[in-house]
mmCIF file of C-alpha atoms and ligand atoms in Angstrom:
data_model
loop_
_atom_site.group_PDB
_atom_site.id
_atom_site.type_symbol
_atom_site.label_atom_id
_atom_site.label_comp_id
_atom_site.label_asym_id
_atom_site.label_seq_id
_atom_site.Cartn_x
_atom_site.Cartn_y
_atom_site.Cartn_z
ATOM 1 C CA MET S 1233 64.974 -24.879 -80.284
ATOM 2 C CA ILE S 1234 68.292 -23.082 -79.998
ATOM 3 C CA GLU S 1235 70.571 -24.524 -77.321
ATOM 4 C CA LEU S 1236 73.710 -23.010 -75.876
ATOM 5 C CA ARG S 1237 76.598 -25.312 -74.985
ATOM 6 C CA THR S 1238 78.848 -25.003 -71.968
ATOM 7 C CA PRO S 1239 82.635 -24.914 -72.370
ATOM 8 C CA SER S 1240 82.877 -28.557 -71.226
ATOM 9 C CA GLU S 1241 80.228 -29.585 -73.777
ATOM 10 C CA ILE S 1242 82.128 -27.684 -76.447
ATOM 11 C CA ALA S 1243 85.250 -29.630 -75.486
ATOM 12 C CA GLU S 1244 83.305 -32.867 -76.080
ATOM 13 C CA LEU S 1245 81.998 -31.549 -79.392
ATOM 14 C CA GLN S 1246 85.607 -30.847 -80.307
ATOM 15 C CA LEU S 1247 86.484 -34.526 -79.756
ATOM 16 C CA ALA S 1248 83.691 -35.498 -82.148
ATOM 17 C CA GLY S 1249 84.984 -32.882 -84.577
ATOM 18 C CA ALA S 1250 88.526 -34.225 -84.422
ATOM 19 C CA PHE S 1251 87.237 -37.707 -85.301
ATOM 20 C CA VAL S 1252 85.167 -36.372 -88.195
ATOM 21 C CA GLY S 1253 88.249 -34.496 -89.398
ATOM 22 C CA ARG S 1254 90.340 -37.679 -89.304
ATOM 23 C CA VAL S 1255 87.755 -39.589 -91.326
ATOM 24 C CA LEU S 1256 87.645 -36.841 -93.947
ATOM 25 C CA GLU S 1257 91.442 -36.792 -94.171
ATOM 26 C CA ALA S 1258 91.561 -40.576 -94.558
ATOM 27 C CA THR S 1259 88.832 -40.735 -97.190
ATOM 28 C CA ARG S 1260 90.233 -37.711 -99.040
ATOM 29 C CA ASP S 1261 93.701 -39.270 -99.135
ATOM 30 C CA ALA S 1262 92.318 -42.641 -100.205
ATOM 31 C CA ALA S 1263 90.263 -41.198 -103.059
ATOM 32 C CA THR S 1264 92.200 -41.949 -106.239
ATOM 33 C CA VAL S 1265 91.530 -42.703 -109.877
ATOM 34 C CA GLY S 1266 90.343 -46.304 -110.215
ATOM 35 C CA MET S 1267 88.893 -46.557 -106.718
ATOM 36 C CA ASN S 1268 85.282 -47.592 -106.245
ATOM 37 C CA ILE S 1269 83.533 -45.036 -104.028
ATOM 38 C CA LEU S 1270 81.928 -47.894 -102.092
ATOM 39 C CA GLU S 1271 85.466 -48.534 -100.758
ATOM 40 C CA LEU S 1272 85.572 -45.003 -99.374
ATOM 41 C CA ASP S 1273 82.289 -45.630 -97.564
ATOM 42 C CA ALA S 1274 83.714 -48.903 -96.209
ATOM 43 C CA LEU S 1275 86.823 -47.076 -94.975
ATOM 44 C CA ALA S 1276 84.702 -44.512 -93.132
ATOM 45 C CA HIS S 1277 82.571 -47.325 -91.704
ATOM 46 C CA ASP S 1278 85.667 -49.154 -90.429
ATOM 47 C CA MET S 1279 86.861 -45.971 -88.714
ATOM 48 C CA ILE S 1280 83.428 -45.493 -87.087
ATOM 49 C CA ARG S 1281 83.554 -49.029 -85.688
ATOM 50 C CA ALA S 1282 87.148 -48.644 -84.468
ATOM 51 C CA GLU S 1283 86.273 -45.376 -82.712
ATOM 52 C CA GLY S 1284 83.053 -46.701 -81.172
ATOM 53 C CA ALA S 1285 81.314 -43.777 -82.858
ATOM 54 C CA GLU S 1286 77.830 -43.736 -84.337
ATOM 55 C CA SER S 1287 76.955 -42.878 -87.913
ATOM 56 C CA CYS S 1288 74.527 -39.988 -88.327
ATOM 57 C CA TYR S 1289 73.669 -41.113 -91.841
ATOM 58 C CA ILE S 1290 73.073 -44.846 -91.960
ATOM 59 C CA ASP S 1291 69.552 -44.743 -90.477
ATOM 60 C CA TYR S 1292 68.883 -41.170 -91.540
ATOM 61 C CA HIS S 1293 65.438 -40.882 -93.114
ATOM 62 C CA PRO S 1294 64.157 -37.292 -93.331
ATOM 63 C CA SER S 1295 61.105 -36.230 -95.308
ATOM 64 C CA PHE S 1296 63.227 -35.456 -98.386
ATOM 65 C CA GLY S 1297 64.909 -38.888 -98.461
ATOM 66 C CA ALA S 1298 63.332 -41.818 -100.278
ATOM 67 C CA SER S 1299 64.489 -44.395 -97.710
ATOM 68 C CA PRO S 1300 67.053 -44.683 -94.901
ATOM 69 C CA PHE S 1301 70.434 -43.542 -96.291
ATOM 70 C CA GLY S 1302 72.127 -46.879 -95.617
ATOM 71 C CA LYS S 1303 75.715 -45.581 -95.985
ATOM 72 C CA VAL S 1304 77.947 -43.593 -93.615
ATOM 73 C CA ILE S 1305 79.374 -40.851 -95.853
ATOM 74 C CA CYS S 1306 77.947 -38.686 -98.620
ATOM 75 C CA ILE S 1307 80.052 -38.894 -101.776
ATOM 76 C CA SER S 1308 78.932 -36.510 -104.495
ATOM 77 C CA VAL S 1309 80.782 -36.722 -107.829
ATOM 78 C CA ASN S 1310 80.878 -34.033 -110.546
ATOM 79 C CA ASP S 1311 77.322 -32.753 -111.189
ATOM 80 C CA ALA S 1312 76.246 -34.303 -107.878
ATOM 81 C CA VAL S 1313 76.748 -31.724 -105.158
ATOM 82 C CA LEU S 1314 74.945 -32.792 -101.986
ATOM 83 C CA HIS S 1315 73.731 -35.994 -100.316
ATOM 84 C CA GLY S 1316 75.557 -38.229 -102.775
ATOM 85 C CA LEU S 1317 74.569 -41.819 -102.016
ATOM 86 C CA PRO S 1318 77.621 -44.073 -102.421
ATOM 87 C CA HIS S 1319 77.029 -46.605 -105.190
ATOM 88 C CA ASP S 1320 79.048 -48.833 -107.491
ATOM 89 C CA TYR S 1321 81.134 -46.176 -109.261
ATOM 90 C CA VAL S 1322 84.842 -46.175 -110.064
ATOM 91 C CA LEU S 1323 86.527 -42.758 -109.868
ATOM 92 C CA ARG S 1324 87.864 -41.403 -113.158
ATOM 93 C CA ASP S 1325 90.655 -38.982 -113.939
ATOM 94 C CA GLY S 1326 89.509 -35.433 -113.197
ATOM 95 C CA ASP S 1327 86.423 -36.315 -111.163
ATOM 96 C CA LEU S 1328 85.388 -33.632 -108.668
ATOM 97 C CA VAL S 1329 84.453 -35.389 -105.435
ATOM 98 C CA SER S 1330 82.669 -33.899 -102.431
ATOM 99 C CA LEU S 1331 82.859 -35.825 -99.155
ATOM 100 C CA ASP S 1332 80.377 -34.925 -96.421
ATOM 101 C CA PHE S 1333 80.647 -36.793 -93.143
ATOM 102 C CA ALA S 1334 78.915 -36.580 -89.779
ATOM 103 C CA ALA S 1335 79.231 -38.845 -86.783
ATOM 104 C CA SER S 1336 78.359 -38.917 -83.109
ATOM 105 C CA VAL S 1337 81.136 -39.531 -80.585
ATOM 106 C CA GLY S 1338 80.206 -39.833 -76.917
ATOM 107 C CA GLY S 1339 76.745 -38.549 -77.788
ATOM 108 C CA TRP S 1340 77.957 -35.381 -79.537
ATOM 109 C CA VAL S 1341 77.806 -34.795 -83.270
ATOM 110 C CA SER S 1342 80.132 -33.089 -85.702
ATOM 111 C CA ASP S 1343 79.517 -32.476 -89.394
ATOM 112 C CA SER S 1344 82.094 -31.462 -91.979
ATOM 113 C CA ALA S 1345 82.704 -31.614 -95.724
ATOM 114 C CA LEU S 1346 85.397 -31.004 -98.312
ATOM 115 C CA SER S 1347 85.845 -31.309 -102.056
ATOM 116 C CA LEU S 1348 88.801 -32.554 -104.064
ATOM 117 C CA VAL S 1349 89.729 -33.577 -107.586
ATOM 118 C CA VAL S 1350 91.175 -37.023 -108.263
ATOM 119 C CA GLY S 1351 93.830 -37.234 -110.952
ATOM 120 C CA THR S 1352 94.301 -34.290 -113.297
ATOM 121 C CA PRO S 1353 92.232 -31.285 -112.224
ATOM 122 C CA ARG S 1354 90.509 -28.732 -114.401
ATOM 123 C CA ASP S 1355 91.330 -25.167 -113.382
ATOM 124 C CA GLU S 1356 87.636 -24.271 -113.135
ATOM 125 C CA ASP S 1357 87.061 -27.130 -110.678
ATOM 126 C CA LEU S 1358 89.945 -26.036 -108.462
ATOM 127 C CA ARG S 1359 88.608 -22.465 -108.519
ATOM 128 C CA LEU S 1360 85.124 -23.664 -107.562
ATOM 129 C CA ILE S 1361 86.471 -25.699 -104.659
ATOM 130 C CA GLN S 1362 88.593 -22.775 -103.509
ATOM 131 C CA LEU S 1363 85.565 -20.503 -103.710
ATOM 132 C CA THR S 1364 83.633 -22.703 -101.282
ATOM 133 C CA GLU S 1365 86.656 -22.740 -98.963
ATOM 134 C CA VAL S 1366 86.995 -18.955 -99.077
ATOM 135 C CA ALA S 1367 83.247 -18.602 -98.466
ATOM 136 C CA LEU S 1368 83.466 -20.995 -95.521
ATOM 137 C CA ALA S 1369 86.336 -18.974 -94.034
ATOM 138 C CA ALA S 1370 84.335 -15.766 -94.503
ATOM 139 C CA GLY S 1371 81.294 -17.331 -92.871
ATOM 140 C CA ILE S 1372 83.343 -18.550 -89.927
ATOM 141 C CA GLU S 1373 84.955 -15.130 -89.515
ATOM 142 C CA ALA S 1374 81.487 -13.585 -89.259
ATOM 143 C CA ALA S 1375 80.442 -16.013 -86.496
ATOM 144 C CA THR S 1376 81.239 -13.698 -83.613
ATOM 145 C CA VAL S 1377 79.297 -12.628 -80.535
ATOM 146 C CA GLY S 1378 77.348 -9.493 -81.412
ATOM 147 C CA ASN S 1379 76.855 -10.469 -85.054
ATOM 148 C CA LYS S 1380 73.697 -12.128 -86.358
ATOM 149 C CA ILE S 1381 73.029 -15.229 -88.433
ATOM 150 C CA GLY S 1382 72.431 -12.943 -91.409
ATOM 151 C CA ASP S 1383 76.013 -11.718 -91.181
ATOM 152 C CA ILE S 1384 77.235 -15.275 -91.812
ATOM 153 C CA SER S 1385 74.820 -15.700 -94.727
ATOM 154 C CA ALA S 1386 75.811 -12.348 -96.213
ATOM 155 C CA ALA S 1387 79.533 -13.090 -95.878
ATOM 156 C CA ILE S 1388 79.091 -16.347 -97.802
ATOM 157 C CA GLY S 1389 76.762 -14.799 -100.362
ATOM 158 C CA ASP S 1390 79.141 -11.903 -101.026
ATOM 159 C CA ILE S 1391 81.913 -14.312 -102.008
ATOM 160 C CA ALA S 1392 79.556 -16.123 -104.382
ATOM 161 C CA HIS S 1393 78.164 -12.951 -105.959
ATOM 162 C CA ALA S 1394 81.659 -11.555 -106.553
ATOM 163 C CA ALA S 1395 82.422 -14.739 -108.515
ATOM 164 C CA LYS S 1396 79.088 -14.561 -110.405
ATOM 165 C CA ILE S 1397 77.864 -17.739 -108.716
ATOM 166 C CA LYS S 1398 74.140 -18.083 -108.062
ATOM 167 C CA VAL S 1399 73.357 -19.396 -104.599
ATOM 168 C CA ASN S 1400 70.808 -22.071 -103.765
ATOM 169 C CA THR S 1401 69.391 -21.431 -100.290
ATOM 170 C CA ASP S 1402 67.328 -24.632 -99.960
ATOM 171 C CA PHE S 1403 70.112 -26.369 -98.043
ATOM 172 C CA GLY S 1404 72.641 -24.651 -95.836
ATOM 173 C CA GLY S 1405 74.148 -24.486 -92.396
ATOM 174 C CA HIS S 1406 72.345 -25.831 -89.336
ATOM 175 C CA GLY S 1407 72.567 -26.231 -85.608
ATOM 176 C CA VAL S 1408 74.621 -29.231 -84.447
ATOM 177 C CA GLY S 1409 74.603 -30.867 -81.033
ATOM 178 C CA ARG S 1410 73.187 -34.150 -79.806
ATOM 179 C CA VAL S 1411 71.755 -34.618 -83.300
ATOM 180 C CA MET S 1412 73.036 -33.661 -86.731
ATOM 181 C CA HIS S 1413 70.403 -31.127 -87.745
ATOM 182 C CA GLY S 1414 68.920 -28.489 -85.476
ATOM 183 C CA ASP S 1415 68.118 -24.810 -85.404
ATOM 184 C CA PRO S 1416 69.189 -22.338 -86.570
ATOM 185 C CA HIS S 1417 69.152 -22.716 -90.346
ATOM 186 C CA ILE S 1418 71.950 -20.700 -91.964
ATOM 187 C CA PRO S 1419 71.288 -19.987 -95.640
ATOM 188 C CA ASN S 1420 74.306 -19.439 -97.879
ATOM 189 C CA ASP S 1421 73.003 -16.016 -98.828
ATOM 190 C CA GLY S 1422 71.064 -13.364 -96.983
ATOM 191 C CA ARG S 1423 70.986 -9.929 -95.471
ATOM 192 C CA ALA S 1424 73.560 -8.753 -92.967
ATOM 193 C CA HIS S 1425 72.415 -7.607 -89.505
ATOM 194 C CA ARG S 1426 69.299 -9.823 -89.678
ATOM 195 C CA GLY S 1427 68.220 -12.929 -87.825
ATOM 196 C CA LEU S 1428 69.248 -14.576 -84.609
ATOM 197 C CA PRO S 1429 71.886 -12.713 -82.567
ATOM 198 C CA LEU S 1430 74.989 -14.869 -82.093
ATOM 199 C CA ARG S 1431 75.781 -15.775 -78.500
ATOM 200 C CA ALA S 1432 78.620 -17.671 -76.904
ATOM 201 C CA GLY S 1433 77.753 -21.381 -76.781
ATOM 202 C CA LEU S 1434 75.961 -21.587 -80.130
ATOM 203 C CA VAL S 1435 77.214 -24.556 -82.135
ATOM 204 C CA PHE S 1436 76.390 -24.949 -85.799
ATOM 205 C CA ALA S 1437 77.667 -26.117 -89.152
ATOM 206 C CA ILE S 1438 78.439 -23.600 -91.880
ATOM 207 C CA GLU S 1439 78.430 -25.185 -95.324
ATOM 208 C CA PRO S 1440 78.731 -23.216 -98.540
ATOM 209 C CA TRP S 1441 78.105 -25.363 -101.626
ATOM 210 C CA PHE S 1442 78.143 -23.876 -105.078
ATOM 211 C CA MET S 1443 77.539 -25.036 -108.611
ATOM 212 C CA LEU S 1444 79.346 -23.471 -111.522
ATOM 213 C CA GLY S 1445 76.417 -22.736 -113.808
ATOM 214 C CA THR S 1446 73.162 -22.795 -111.875
ATOM 215 C CA ASP S 1447 71.430 -22.580 -108.521
ATOM 216 C CA LYS S 1448 68.906 -25.269 -109.489
ATOM 217 C CA ILE S 1449 69.095 -28.887 -108.379
ATOM 218 C CA TYR S 1450 67.153 -32.087 -108.909
ATOM 219 C CA THR S 1451 67.061 -35.397 -107.072
ATOM 220 C CA ASP S 1452 68.674 -38.405 -108.743
ATOM 221 C CA ASP S 1453 66.649 -41.599 -109.248
ATOM 222 C CA ASP S 1454 68.412 -43.013 -106.161
ATOM 223 C CA GLY S 1455 66.132 -40.743 -104.098
ATOM 224 C CA TRP S 1456 69.035 -38.973 -102.378
ATOM 225 C CA THR S 1457 71.780 -37.561 -104.554
ATOM 226 C CA LEU S 1458 71.201 -33.915 -105.491
ATOM 227 C CA ARG S 1459 72.549 -32.904 -108.893
ATOM 228 C CA SER S 1460 72.861 -29.586 -110.679
ATOM 229 C CA ARG S 1461 70.048 -29.141 -113.155
ATOM 230 C CA ASP S 1462 72.382 -27.982 -115.943
ATOM 231 C CA GLY S 1463 74.987 -30.697 -115.392
ATOM 232 C CA SER S 1464 77.623 -28.277 -114.143
ATOM 233 C CA ARG S 1465 79.893 -29.402 -111.345
ATOM 234 C CA GLY S 1466 79.474 -28.564 -107.672
ATOM 235 C CA ALA S 1467 81.738 -28.204 -104.652
ATOM 236 C CA HIS S 1468 81.119 -28.117 -100.915
ATOM 237 C CA SER S 1469 83.054 -27.041 -97.809
ATOM 238 C CA GLU S 1470 81.743 -27.395 -94.269
ATOM 239 C CA HIS S 1471 82.875 -27.083 -90.688
ATOM 240 C CA THR S 1472 81.097 -27.356 -87.366
ATOM 241 C CA ILE S 1473 81.963 -24.351 -85.221
ATOM 242 C CA ALA S 1474 81.220 -22.905 -81.804
ATOM 243 C CA VAL S 1475 80.638 -19.228 -81.149
ATOM 244 C CA THR S 1476 82.739 -18.282 -78.122
ATOM 245 C CA ASP S 1477 83.653 -15.087 -76.309
ATOM 246 C CA ASP S 1478 87.108 -15.510 -77.828
ATOM 247 C CA GLY S 1479 85.746 -15.750 -81.374
ATOM 248 C CA PRO S 1480 84.668 -18.638 -83.582
ATOM 249 C CA LEU S 1481 86.161 -22.030 -82.714
ATOM 250 C CA VAL S 1482 86.349 -24.603 -85.525
ATOM 251 C CA LEU S 1483 85.375 -27.890 -83.884
ATOM 252 C CA SER S 1484 85.944 -30.093 -86.947
ATOM 253 C CA ALA S 1485 89.408 -28.692 -87.755
ATOM 254 C CA ARG S 1486 91.713 -31.063 -89.626
ATOM 255 C CA ALA S 1487 95.437 -31.486 -89.187
ATOM 256 C CA SER S 1488 95.800 -31.292 -92.961
HETATM 257 MG MG1 LIG B 842 77.618 -32.168 -93.591
#
């Protein structure tokens, strides 16, 4: 079901988004060579408790997950690109890390992700991260009243195609509201002028994620972490946005 949010509901969603943004900033800034990624999960968990927020992940158990997630943030390193289950792993120089975080504040959810390199970056990793950020910006720019969902998908896909990146459309953007995942689904590639017309009050996450060498993924033995089939690295950028009469509003905007 597609729900439209009122301006006062969007203001509440923005509070959730601001919290999610703060957690991503804190975990991003804390991620350094030599740090165990379980510490990043603990940091996010502490912030959830301090805020009185609720984790969207810890009890999350969809059909594609082997068991409840059990952690509060997805941390995907190098060839892991989505749904990275935090485990006992110490970050190494040059690791490409994707952080994906969603939480509910006052009953409203926000979902956002970013990628970074710890230590000395490889140029190709920085380019891949930047590509997901450019694609996210293009997708957001297309999220205007009068456009359709396909315009967002096409805007993201165009950025990928221009960079010779193949796009996996199994996982993509999604409606956000009282729960983390709702309609509509927003693939990271598609045909312009197709699909649901965008109306003021629609709230959804847009989340381009790309892998350098492939569009194929497989599930790690942990039952959650999705890795590139060819071992190439992945990156991920995501914001929760609202379509408004004044244009797209980024609800999970970060101060930095
Ligand atoms: Mg997310």
